[in-house]
């Protein structure tokens, strides 16, 4: 919530809506500024340079054709170029006599004007590059381009080429374009204004909706619906948040359950402790037999409390990610016998039977204490949930890739949909038997330890027949003791 407040208070943030809108408008303005600059201010220069470029190109094309084409082809070619480029073309022989001519302009400077063409020819000869590039006015006062060059070799030319094209004044065109642009600019800026408003609304609306919903989620409403309709990203965000909501609510529920379970589990022994302590004080203090009996109960209940607190601590350490493994090498068969021996007391007292089927002794390398706890928790559960025959089967199966440990009971089994949940933190079935102390954290510890080791694990279960929990210790020592 503090985070939300922080965001609300930060001044420098413009809303997304505004930003999209302003960028869109700025972009439109930039486009128009460029359009105006090019269309109005540079149009004349652009037009002229284009014309000059065209003239140069035609000049070099014709020069090339003069050297390579037959007379009739050349004549056709010149016509084609003249028509395509709107220019007059005059080809002179080395003495200045017109040999090819094509006129498409009304006021041509060269067609039929042998005096002028001769002057141009002389100028070409005189010029350093053997060409001329003039911008001259025709008698009507219009600007014209007049280009000329030698044909064949530059020093002893076979002929001369003269090109004349008109530079049509662009003033009136500019005025027309200006008017058009004015209308288009105003129209498009208005359209851009509304379009950007619409677009920014369309982009920001799903985010706003999701933010509002997320605020509700932050307040603890786990029924919040995230509506991400609009576009793919918002849809994905909504889906992710829905998933997060689901997970958070699950954890939240489990945490509540844990608090409820733990407080219940704490209250029962505490009540007992108080009751028996009072009994010793008031009644059995002087009676050694009774007193010892009561003290025994107090000790057992204290053990139970210690176990619960240890489980909670263990799990929180494992889950904090700070827990490091301390691997060591040990022999698994004897270790398992040792763990099973710890259940001797309960086996004898309550008639449970733990059958251990060892395989050949084999050395493994893993965190001994933690793996010991895994095996202990699995056997503990098997005793808790086994059937009335009170049988539990523990197996060590050596495999090439490691040592498979199995713990089987003959209990009710676990329903298919519950199997996914039992390894979850705080999950605990309602029909909980309490032969051996359990905290609802046993399997979570098993899962955390095995995950830390990167070992495979799982459970096979058949309703009414029992369950087999298994895991594979895949770090076996190199000096296998196997025969
Ligand atoms: P606890 O046994 O203290 O409830 P665990 O984390 O060890 O906590 O187990 C979680 C749940 O998994 C149990 O409440 C039970 O429903 C189920 N479970 C565990 N082991 C077995 C088993 N051997 N047979 C059937 N159900 C089991």
Short mmCIF file of C-alpha atoms and ligand atoms in Angstrom, two decimals:
data_model
loop_
_atom_site.label_atom_id
_atom_site.label_comp_id
_atom_site.label_asym_id
_atom_site.label_seq_id
_atom_site.Cartn_x
_atom_site.Cartn_y
_atom_site.Cartn_z
CA UNK A 1 0.00 0.00 0.00
CA UNK A 2 2.88 2.30 0.80
CA UNK A 3 4.16 1.71 -2.73
CA UNK A 4 0.83 2.75 -4.16
CA UNK A 5 0.84 5.91 -2.05
CA UNK A 6 4.37 6.66 -3.23
CA UNK A 7 3.33 6.44 -6.88
CA UNK A 8 0.34 8.64 -6.27
CA UNK A 9 2.50 11.27 -4.65
CA UNK A 10 5.25 11.39 -7.25
CA UNK A 11 4.89 14.69 -9.11
CA UNK A 12 6.97 14.20 -12.22
CA UNK A 13 4.80 11.46 -13.65
CA UNK A 14 2.56 12.34 -16.56
CA UNK A 15 -0.21 9.89 -17.19
CA UNK A 16 0.31 7.47 -20.04
CA UNK A 17 -2.75 8.90 -21.79
CA UNK A 18 -1.24 12.35 -21.90
CA UNK A 19 2.13 11.07 -23.05
CA UNK A 20 0.70 9.05 -25.93
CA UNK A 21 -1.45 11.97 -26.94
CA UNK A 22 1.34 14.52 -26.84
CA UNK A 23 3.77 12.27 -28.73
CA UNK A 24 1.22 11.65 -31.42
CA UNK A 25 0.49 15.34 -31.79
CA UNK A 26 4.21 16.20 -31.83
CA UNK A 27 4.80 13.57 -34.47
CA UNK A 28 2.00 14.97 -36.64
CA UNK A 29 3.35 18.49 -36.27
CA UNK A 30 6.86 17.30 -37.17
CA UNK A 31 5.53 15.60 -40.29
CA UNK A 32 3.80 18.76 -41.39
CA UNK A 33 6.76 21.00 -40.66
CA UNK A 34 8.90 18.76 -42.87
CA UNK A 35 6.23 18.69 -45.54
CA UNK A 36 5.98 22.47 -45.56
CA UNK A 37 9.71 22.94 -45.67
CA UNK A 38 10.15 20.60 -48.59
CA UNK A 39 7.03 21.50 -50.52
CA UNK A 40 7.11 25.24 -50.15
CA UNK A 41 10.60 26.45 -49.38
CA UNK A 42 12.70 23.95 -51.24
CA UNK A 43 10.37 23.13 -54.10
CA UNK A 44 12.00 25.51 -56.59
CA UNK A 45 15.54 24.44 -55.76
CA UNK A 46 14.54 20.83 -55.76
CA UNK A 47 12.81 21.19 -59.12
CA UNK A 48 15.80 22.92 -60.66
CA UNK A 49 18.31 20.41 -59.41
CA UNK A 50 16.10 17.63 -60.70
CA UNK A 51 15.96 19.23 -64.12
CA UNK A 52 19.73 19.69 -64.15
CA UNK A 53 20.22 16.11 -63.16
CA UNK A 54 17.86 14.97 -65.93
CA UNK A 55 19.70 17.06 -68.50
CA UNK A 56 23.09 15.63 -67.48
CA UNK A 57 21.71 12.13 -67.63
CA UNK A 58 20.24 12.63 -71.09
CA UNK A 59 23.49 14.15 -72.22
CA UNK A 60 25.53 11.14 -71.21
CA UNK A 61 22.94 8.67 -72.58
CA UNK A 62 22.94 10.37 -75.97
CA UNK A 63 26.76 10.58 -76.03
CA UNK A 64 26.93 6.87 -75.47
CA UNK A 65 24.28 6.11 -78.08
CA UNK A 66 26.09 8.29 -80.62
CA UNK A 67 29.11 6.00 -80.42
CA UNK A 68 27.19 2.73 -80.54
CA UNK A 69 23.86 3.07 -82.40
CA UNK A 70 23.04 3.00 -86.08
CA UNK A 71 21.83 6.26 -87.66
CA UNK A 72 18.13 5.39 -87.69
CA UNK A 73 18.13 3.94 -84.20
CA UNK A 74 19.94 6.99 -82.94
CA UNK A 75 17.38 9.28 -84.50
CA UNK A 76 14.54 7.36 -82.83
CA UNK A 77 16.39 7.30 -79.57
CA UNK A 78 16.79 11.07 -79.56
CA UNK A 79 13.10 11.55 -80.20
CA UNK A 80 12.22 9.24 -77.41
CA UNK A 81 14.46 11.06 -74.97
CA UNK A 82 13.21 14.46 -76.10
CA UNK A 83 9.57 13.48 -75.61
CA UNK A 84 10.14 11.69 -72.32
CA UNK A 85 12.08 14.57 -70.80
CA UNK A 86 10.30 17.45 -72.42
CA UNK A 87 13.39 18.92 -74.03
CA UNK A 88 14.74 20.06 -77.43
CA UNK A 89 17.72 18.17 -78.74
CA UNK A 90 20.06 19.23 -81.47
CA UNK A 91 22.98 17.15 -82.74
CA UNK A 92 25.54 19.00 -84.89
CA UNK A 93 28.31 17.60 -87.02
CA UNK A 94 31.88 18.69 -86.42
CA UNK A 95 31.32 21.79 -88.58
CA UNK A 96 28.28 22.88 -86.71
CA UNK A 97 25.63 21.69 -89.17
CA UNK A 98 22.50 20.22 -87.70
CA UNK A 99 22.27 16.48 -88.37
CA UNK A 100 19.58 15.38 -85.93
CA UNK A 101 17.01 17.60 -84.41
CA UNK A 102 13.98 17.15 -82.23
CA UNK A 103 11.85 19.91 -80.89
CA UNK A 104 9.19 19.60 -78.27
CA UNK A 105 9.36 23.02 -76.57
CA UNK A 106 7.52 26.02 -77.95
CA UNK A 107 10.28 28.54 -77.39
CA UNK A 108 13.33 26.47 -78.15
CA UNK A 109 16.66 28.26 -78.09
CA UNK A 110 18.43 25.97 -80.51
CA UNK A 111 16.02 24.55 -83.08
CA UNK A 112 16.62 26.19 -86.46
CA UNK A 113 18.84 28.82 -84.87
CA UNK A 114 22.15 28.08 -86.53
CA UNK A 115 23.69 31.32 -85.35
CA UNK A 116 23.07 30.54 -81.73
CA UNK A 117 24.05 26.90 -82.08
CA UNK A 118 27.31 27.92 -83.64
CA UNK A 119 28.05 30.25 -80.78
CA UNK A 120 27.27 27.42 -78.33
CA UNK A 121 29.48 25.03 -80.33
CA UNK A 122 32.39 27.46 -80.19
CA UNK A 123 31.82 27.91 -76.47
CA UNK A 124 31.90 24.15 -75.97
CA UNK A 125 35.22 23.99 -77.77
CA UNK A 126 36.57 26.85 -75.71
CA UNK A 127 35.43 25.48 -72.39
CA UNK A 128 37.80 23.53 -70.27
CA UNK A 129 35.56 20.47 -69.85
CA UNK A 130 34.31 20.63 -73.40
CA UNK A 131 30.77 21.30 -72.29
CA UNK A 132 28.45 24.15 -71.42
CA UNK A 133 25.82 24.44 -68.66
CA UNK A 134 23.74 27.59 -69.08
CA UNK A 135 20.67 28.89 -67.34
CA UNK A 136 19.32 31.45 -69.78
CA UNK A 137 16.07 33.28 -70.41
CA UNK A 138 14.19 32.71 -73.63
CA UNK A 139 12.62 35.64 -75.53
CA UNK A 140 9.40 35.18 -73.54
CA UNK A 141 11.39 35.72 -70.35
CA UNK A 142 11.20 32.12 -69.03
CA UNK A 143 14.20 30.43 -67.56
CA UNK A 144 15.73 27.71 -69.66
CA UNK A 145 18.49 25.18 -69.19
CA UNK A 146 20.92 24.83 -72.02
CA UNK A 147 23.42 22.01 -71.88
CA UNK A 148 25.96 21.07 -74.49
CA UNK A 149 28.90 18.76 -74.98
CA UNK A 150 31.12 17.21 -77.60
CA UNK A 151 30.33 13.84 -79.15
CA UNK A 152 33.00 11.26 -79.84
CA UNK A 153 36.50 12.29 -78.74
CA UNK A 154 36.76 15.52 -76.78
CA UNK A 155 39.86 16.85 -78.62
CA UNK A 156 38.73 16.02 -82.15
CA UNK A 157 34.96 15.85 -81.79
CA UNK A 158 32.76 13.99 -84.28
CA UNK A 159 29.91 16.26 -83.40
CA UNK A 160 28.16 18.31 -80.76
CA UNK A 161 25.08 17.80 -78.65
CA UNK A 162 22.86 20.62 -77.46
CA UNK A 163 19.97 20.14 -75.05
CA UNK A 164 17.37 22.71 -74.12
CA UNK A 165 14.77 22.21 -71.43
CA UNK A 166 12.44 24.70 -69.79
CA UNK A 167 12.43 25.61 -66.11
CA UNK A 168 8.74 26.14 -65.61
CA UNK A 169 8.12 28.77 -62.91
CA UNK A 170 6.94 27.00 -59.74
CA UNK A 171 5.48 30.10 -58.08
CA UNK A 172 1.90 29.30 -59.05
CA UNK A 173 2.38 25.64 -58.19
CA UNK A 174 3.68 26.66 -54.78
CA UNK A 175 0.60 28.78 -54.20
CA UNK A 176 -1.64 25.86 -55.09
CA UNK A 177 0.30 23.45 -52.91
CA UNK A 178 0.30 25.99 -50.07
CA UNK A 179 -3.47 26.19 -50.13
CA UNK A 180 -3.81 22.45 -50.33
CA UNK A 181 -1.32 21.96 -47.56
CA UNK A 182 -3.08 24.48 -45.40
CA UNK A 183 -6.35 22.61 -45.68
CA UNK A 184 -4.68 19.21 -45.24
CA UNK A 185 -2.70 20.47 -42.23
CA UNK A 186 -5.72 21.85 -40.44
CA UNK A 187 -7.80 18.79 -41.26
CA UNK A 188 -5.15 16.31 -40.29
CA UNK A 189 -4.22 18.11 -37.07
CA UNK A 190 -7.85 17.97 -36.01
CA UNK A 191 -8.04 14.29 -37.01
CA UNK A 192 -4.72 13.60 -35.25
CA UNK A 193 -6.01 15.34 -32.13
CA UNK A 194 -9.07 13.14 -31.86
CA UNK A 195 -7.35 10.02 -33.12
CA UNK A 196 -4.59 10.37 -30.55
CA UNK A 197 -7.17 11.01 -27.83
CA UNK A 198 -8.96 7.85 -28.89
CA UNK A 199 -5.75 5.82 -29.14
CA UNK A 200 -4.33 7.00 -25.83
CA UNK A 201 -7.64 6.19 -24.18
CA UNK A 202 -7.63 2.76 -25.77
CA UNK A 203 -4.08 2.02 -24.60
CA UNK A 204 -4.41 3.47 -21.12
CA UNK A 205 -7.89 2.18 -20.27
CA UNK A 206 -6.95 -1.52 -19.72
CA UNK A 207 -3.94 -0.45 -17.64
CA UNK A 208 -6.17 1.78 -15.52
CA UNK A 209 -8.66 -1.03 -15.04
CA UNK A 210 -5.89 -3.46 -14.08
CA UNK A 211 -4.32 -0.92 -11.68
CA UNK A 212 -7.66 -0.40 -9.91
CA UNK A 213 -8.13 -4.15 -9.63
CA UNK A 214 -4.56 -4.56 -8.36
CA UNK A 215 -5.27 -1.97 -5.65
CA UNK A 216 -8.19 -4.12 -4.54
CA UNK A 217 -5.94 -7.16 -4.54
CA UNK A 218 -3.42 -5.26 -2.43
CA UNK A 219 -6.22 -4.61 0.05
CA UNK A 220 -6.71 -8.35 0.30
CA UNK A 221 -9.67 -8.90 -2.01
CA UNK A 222 -8.77 -12.20 -3.66
CA UNK A 223 -11.91 -12.22 -5.80
CA UNK A 224 -10.70 -9.30 -7.84
CA UNK A 225 -11.17 -9.80 -11.58
CA UNK A 226 -8.46 -8.46 -13.88
CA UNK A 227 -9.94 -7.25 -17.12
CA UNK A 228 -7.15 -6.92 -19.69
CA UNK A 229 -9.26 -6.67 -22.83
CA UNK A 230 -7.72 -4.30 -25.35
CA UNK A 231 -4.48 -5.69 -26.62
CA UNK A 232 -2.15 -8.63 -26.19
CA UNK A 233 0.14 -7.09 -23.56
CA UNK A 234 -2.69 -5.96 -21.31
CA UNK A 235 -4.30 -9.36 -21.68
CA UNK A 236 -1.06 -11.04 -20.64
CA UNK A 237 -0.64 -8.66 -17.70
CA UNK A 238 -4.16 -9.46 -16.55
CA UNK A 239 -3.53 -13.18 -16.89
CA UNK A 240 -0.28 -12.92 -14.94
CA UNK A 241 -1.96 -10.96 -12.19
CA UNK A 242 -4.84 -13.42 -12.05
CA UNK A 243 -2.30 -16.19 -11.65
CA UNK A 244 -0.45 -14.21 -8.96
CA UNK A 245 -3.75 -13.57 -7.21
CA UNK A 246 -4.53 -17.26 -7.25
CA UNK A 247 -1.11 -18.12 -5.84
CA UNK A 248 -1.23 -15.39 -3.18
CA UNK A 249 -4.67 -16.45 -2.06
CA UNK A 250 -3.51 -20.05 -1.88
CA UNK A 251 -0.48 -19.14 0.21
CA UNK A 252 -2.59 -16.81 2.30
CA UNK A 253 -5.11 -19.55 3.00
CA UNK A 254 -2.37 -22.02 3.80
CA UNK A 255 -0.70 -19.54 6.09
CA UNK A 256 -3.96 -18.97 7.91
CA UNK A 257 -4.41 -22.73 8.15
CA UNK A 258 -0.92 -23.07 9.50
CA UNK A 259 -1.47 -20.42 12.13
CA UNK A 260 -4.71 -22.15 13.08
CA UNK A 261 -3.05 -25.58 13.13
CA UNK A 262 0.05 -24.42 14.91
CA UNK A 263 -1.90 -22.52 17.53
CA UNK A 264 -4.08 -25.56 18.05
CA UNK A 265 -1.02 -27.79 18.28
CA UNK A 266 0.60 -25.37 20.68
CA UNK A 267 -2.46 -24.94 22.83
CA UNK A 268 -3.04 -28.64 23.42
CA UNK A 269 0.40 -29.42 24.92
CA UNK A 270 0.45 -26.09 26.74
CA UNK A 271 -2.90 -26.87 28.37
CA UNK A 272 -1.58 -30.28 29.30
CA UNK A 273 1.64 -28.83 30.66
CA UNK A 274 -0.29 -26.39 32.81
CA UNK A 275 -2.76 -29.01 33.98
CA UNK A 276 -0.09 -31.55 34.95
CA UNK A 277 2.14 -28.95 36.56
CA UNK A 278 -0.83 -27.84 38.68
CA UNK A 279 -1.61 -31.43 39.50
CA UNK A 280 1.93 -31.99 40.74
CA UNK A 281 1.74 -28.79 42.78
CA UNK A 282 -1.67 -29.52 44.28
CA UNK A 283 -2.03 -33.29 44.34
CA UNK A 284 0.76 -35.59 43.35
CA UNK A 285 3.71 -33.60 44.65
CA UNK A 286 4.18 -35.94 47.59
CA UNK A 287 3.33 -39.12 45.77
CA UNK A 288 6.47 -40.19 43.91
CA UNK A 289 4.71 -42.67 41.59
CA UNK A 290 1.98 -40.28 40.52
CA UNK A 291 4.42 -37.37 40.35
CA UNK A 292 6.76 -39.29 38.02
CA UNK A 293 3.86 -40.25 35.83
CA UNK A 294 2.79 -36.63 35.55
CA UNK A 295 6.34 -35.46 34.98
CA UNK A 296 6.67 -38.02 32.16
CA UNK A 297 3.64 -36.51 30.47
CA UNK A 298 5.09 -33.04 30.89
CA UNK A 299 8.35 -34.18 29.29
CA UNK A 300 6.54 -35.81 26.35
CA UNK A 301 4.45 -32.74 25.73
CA UNK A 302 7.55 -30.56 25.86
CA UNK A 303 9.17 -32.81 23.25
CA UNK A 304 6.14 -32.42 21.08
CA UNK A 305 6.31 -28.66 21.40
CA UNK A 306 10.01 -28.66 20.60
CA UNK A 307 9.37 -30.78 17.50
CA UNK A 308 6.76 -28.40 16.21
CA UNK A 309 8.92 -25.36 16.76
CA UNK A 310 11.89 -27.12 15.12
CA UNK A 311 9.83 -28.02 12.06
CA UNK A 312 8.72 -24.45 11.61
CA UNK A 313 12.27 -23.19 11.99
CA UNK A 314 13.69 -25.81 9.65
CA UNK A 315 11.22 -25.03 6.94
CA UNK A 316 11.64 -21.31 7.20
CA UNK A 317 15.42 -21.74 6.99
CA UNK A 318 15.15 -24.06 4.00
CA UNK A 319 12.77 -21.74 2.23
CA UNK A 320 14.73 -18.60 2.91
CA UNK A 321 17.24 -19.81 0.31
CA UNK A 322 20.06 -19.14 2.75
CA UNK A 323 20.37 -22.77 3.72
CA UNK A 324 23.55 -24.35 2.38
CA UNK A 325 24.08 -28.06 1.95
CA UNK A 326 26.97 -29.69 3.79
CA UNK A 327 27.52 -32.89 1.81
CA UNK A 328 29.42 -35.76 3.35
CA UNK A 329 29.96 -39.39 2.39
CA UNK A 330 28.14 -42.06 4.36
CA UNK A 331 26.78 -45.55 3.95
CA UNK A 332 23.06 -45.53 3.31
CA UNK A 333 21.93 -49.03 4.49
CA UNK A 334 23.34 -48.64 7.99
CA UNK A 335 22.04 -45.07 8.17
CA UNK A 336 18.53 -46.30 7.36
CA UNK A 337 18.72 -49.05 9.96
CA UNK A 338 19.76 -46.39 12.44
CA UNK A 339 16.77 -44.18 11.56
CA UNK A 340 14.33 -47.09 11.73
CA UNK A 341 15.71 -47.97 15.16
CA UNK A 342 14.54 -44.59 16.37
CA UNK A 343 10.97 -45.79 15.83
CA UNK A 344 11.51 -48.86 18.00
CA UNK A 345 9.81 -47.24 20.97
CA UNK A 346 6.57 -46.46 19.13
CA UNK A 347 6.69 -49.79 17.31
CA UNK A 348 6.83 -51.66 20.56
CA UNK A 349 4.32 -49.46 22.36
CA UNK A 350 1.73 -49.30 19.62
CA UNK A 351 2.38 -52.44 17.61
CA UNK A 352 3.69 -50.86 14.42
CA UNK A 353 5.87 -53.00 12.26
CA UNK A 354 8.54 -51.44 10.09
CA UNK A 355 9.98 -53.87 7.54
CA UNK A 356 13.26 -52.74 6.09
CA UNK A 357 14.59 -54.34 2.89
CA UNK A 358 18.16 -53.14 2.45
CA UNK A 359 20.21 -53.54 -0.71
CA UNK A 360 23.99 -53.92 -0.82
CA UNK A 361 25.77 -51.29 1.27
CA UNK A 362 26.42 -48.23 -0.84
CA UNK A 363 28.11 -44.94 -0.11
CA UNK A 364 26.27 -41.76 -0.99
CA UNK A 365 27.37 -38.13 -0.88
CA UNK A 366 24.75 -35.72 0.39
CA UNK A 367 23.74 -33.65 3.39
CA UNK A 368 23.49 -36.46 5.90
CA UNK A 369 21.41 -34.67 8.50
CA UNK A 370 18.90 -33.35 6.03
CA UNK A 371 18.47 -36.62 4.12
CA UNK A 372 18.10 -38.37 7.46
CA UNK A 373 15.27 -35.98 8.23
CA UNK A 374 13.62 -36.75 4.89
CA UNK A 375 13.66 -40.49 5.58
CA UNK A 376 12.48 -39.89 9.14
CA UNK A 377 9.57 -37.69 8.00
CA UNK A 378 8.48 -40.24 5.39
CA UNK A 379 8.49 -43.12 7.88
CA UNK A 380 6.75 -40.90 10.42
CA UNK A 381 3.97 -40.20 7.91
CA UNK A 382 3.74 -43.85 6.89
CA UNK A 383 3.16 -44.77 10.55
CA UNK A 384 0.60 -41.99 10.87
CA UNK A 385 -1.37 -42.98 7.79
CA UNK A 386 -0.88 -46.74 7.48
CA UNK A 387 -3.80 -49.12 7.73
CA UNK A 388 -5.06 -51.06 10.73
CA UNK A 389 -2.48 -53.80 10.08
CA UNK A 390 0.09 -51.20 11.19
CA UNK A 391 2.62 -52.32 8.59
CA UNK A 392 5.21 -50.03 7.04
CA UNK A 393 7.70 -51.11 4.36
CA UNK A 394 10.98 -49.33 3.82
CA UNK A 395 13.19 -50.28 0.86
CA UNK A 396 16.63 -49.42 -0.36
CA UNK A 397 17.03 -50.19 -4.06
CA UNK A 398 20.45 -49.69 -5.63
CA UNK A 399 20.27 -48.48 -9.22
CA UNK A 400 23.02 -47.52 -11.65
CA UNK A 401 22.06 -43.85 -11.36
CA UNK A 402 21.69 -43.79 -7.59
CA UNK A 403 19.94 -45.23 -4.59
CA UNK A 404 16.16 -45.35 -4.63
CA UNK A 405 14.49 -45.09 -1.23
CA UNK A 406 10.87 -46.18 -0.89
CA UNK A 407 8.54 -45.91 2.08
CA UNK A 408 5.25 -47.77 1.70
CA UNK A 409 2.19 -47.92 3.92
CA UNK A 410 -1.07 -49.85 3.71
CA UNK A 411 -3.33 -46.93 4.50
CA UNK A 412 -6.22 -45.28 2.64
CA UNK A 413 -4.00 -43.84 -0.05
CA UNK A 414 -4.19 -40.31 -1.37
CA UNK A 415 -6.73 -39.02 -3.87
CA UNK A 416 -5.33 -38.07 -7.26
CA UNK A 417 -6.10 -34.36 -6.89
CA UNK A 418 -4.62 -34.23 -3.39
CA UNK A 419 -1.29 -35.70 -4.49
CA UNK A 420 -0.33 -32.36 -6.03
CA UNK A 421 -1.12 -30.57 -2.79
CA UNK A 422 0.44 -32.72 -0.11
CA UNK A 423 3.94 -31.42 -0.77
CA UNK A 424 2.64 -27.86 -0.54
CA UNK A 425 3.48 -25.83 2.49
CA UNK A 426 0.92 -26.01 5.27
CA UNK A 427 -1.28 -28.54 3.49
CA UNK A 428 -2.83 -30.94 5.86
CA UNK A 429 -5.65 -33.39 5.36
CA UNK A 430 -8.70 -33.03 7.53
CA UNK A 431 -8.80 -36.70 8.54
CA UNK A 432 -5.62 -36.32 10.46
CA UNK A 433 -4.59 -39.13 12.73
CA UNK A 434 -2.27 -38.35 15.54
CA UNK A 435 -0.37 -41.44 16.46
CA UNK A 436 2.93 -39.70 15.93
CA UNK A 437 3.28 -35.96 16.23
CA UNK A 438 2.89 -34.21 12.88
CA UNK A 439 2.84 -30.53 12.09
CA UNK A 440 1.59 -30.42 8.53
CA UNK A 441 5.08 -29.39 7.54
CA UNK A 442 6.74 -32.79 7.23
CA UNK A 443 6.34 -33.18 3.48
CA UNK A 444 7.14 -29.53 2.82
CA UNK A 445 10.47 -30.11 4.55
CA UNK A 446 10.97 -33.29 2.48
CA UNK A 447 10.28 -31.36 -0.71
CA UNK A 448 12.52 -28.43 0.25
CA UNK A 449 15.45 -30.71 1.13
CA UNK A 450 15.11 -32.86 -2.01
CA UNK A 451 14.81 -29.81 -4.22
CA UNK A 452 17.91 -28.34 -2.64
CA UNK A 453 19.71 -31.59 -3.52
CA UNK A 454 18.10 -31.69 -6.95
CA UNK A 455 16.83 -35.21 -6.36
CA UNK A 456 13.81 -36.77 -8.05
CA UNK A 457 10.96 -37.64 -5.75
CA UNK A 458 7.30 -38.59 -5.87
CA UNK A 459 4.48 -40.69 -4.62
CA UNK A 460 2.50 -43.61 -6.00
CA UNK A 461 -0.81 -44.14 -4.32
CA UNK A 462 -3.86 -46.33 -4.75
CA UNK A 463 -7.03 -45.51 -2.85
CA UNK A 464 -7.72 -48.09 -0.19
CA UNK A 465 -4.39 -49.82 -0.81
CA UNK A 466 -1.80 -47.39 0.48
CA UNK A 467 0.91 -45.06 -0.71
CA UNK A 468 4.55 -45.37 -1.61
CA UNK A 469 6.70 -42.28 -1.21
CA UNK A 470 10.04 -42.43 -3.02
CA UNK A 471 13.11 -40.39 -3.78
CA UNK A 472 16.38 -41.04 -5.56
CA UNK A 473 19.74 -40.16 -4.03
CA UNK A 474 21.64 -39.56 -7.24
CA UNK A 475 24.96 -38.54 -5.70
CA UNK A 476 26.67 -41.85 -5.11
CA UNK A 477 30.31 -42.08 -4.07
CA UNK A 478 32.81 -43.23 -6.69
CA UNK A 479 34.22 -46.01 -4.52
CA UNK A 480 30.97 -47.97 -4.56
CA UNK A 481 30.87 -50.67 -2.03
CA UNK A 482 28.75 -52.75 -4.30
CA UNK A 483 29.98 -56.12 -5.31
P1 LIG B 1 1.22 -33.97 8.57
O1 LIG B 1 1.40 -35.41 8.32
O2 LIG B 1 1.77 -33.50 9.82
O3 LIG B 1 -0.16 -33.49 8.33
P2 LIG B 1 2.84 -33.69 6.20
O4 LIG B 1 3.39 -32.49 5.50
O5 LIG B 1 3.80 -34.73 6.57
O6 LIG B 1 2.06 -33.18 7.45
O7 LIG B 1 1.76 -34.31 5.28
C1 LIG B 1 0.85 -33.49 4.63
C2 LIG B 1 -0.40 -34.26 4.27
O8 LIG B 1 -0.05 -35.25 3.31
C3 LIG B 1 -0.98 -35.02 5.40
O9 LIG B 1 -1.86 -34.23 6.15
C4 LIG B 1 -1.70 -36.14 4.69
O10 LIG B 1 -2.94 -35.73 4.21
C5 LIG B 1 -0.86 -36.42 3.48
N1 LIG B 1 0.03 -37.57 3.68
C6 LIG B 1 1.33 -37.55 4.00
N2 LIG B 1 1.85 -38.78 4.05
C7 LIG B 1 0.85 -39.63 3.77
C8 LIG B 1 0.71 -41.07 3.68
N3 LIG B 1 1.74 -41.88 3.89
N4 LIG B 1 -0.50 -41.58 3.36
C9 LIG B 1 -1.55 -40.77 3.13
N5 LIG B 1 -1.50 -39.43 3.22
C10 LIG B 1 -0.33 -38.86 3.53
#
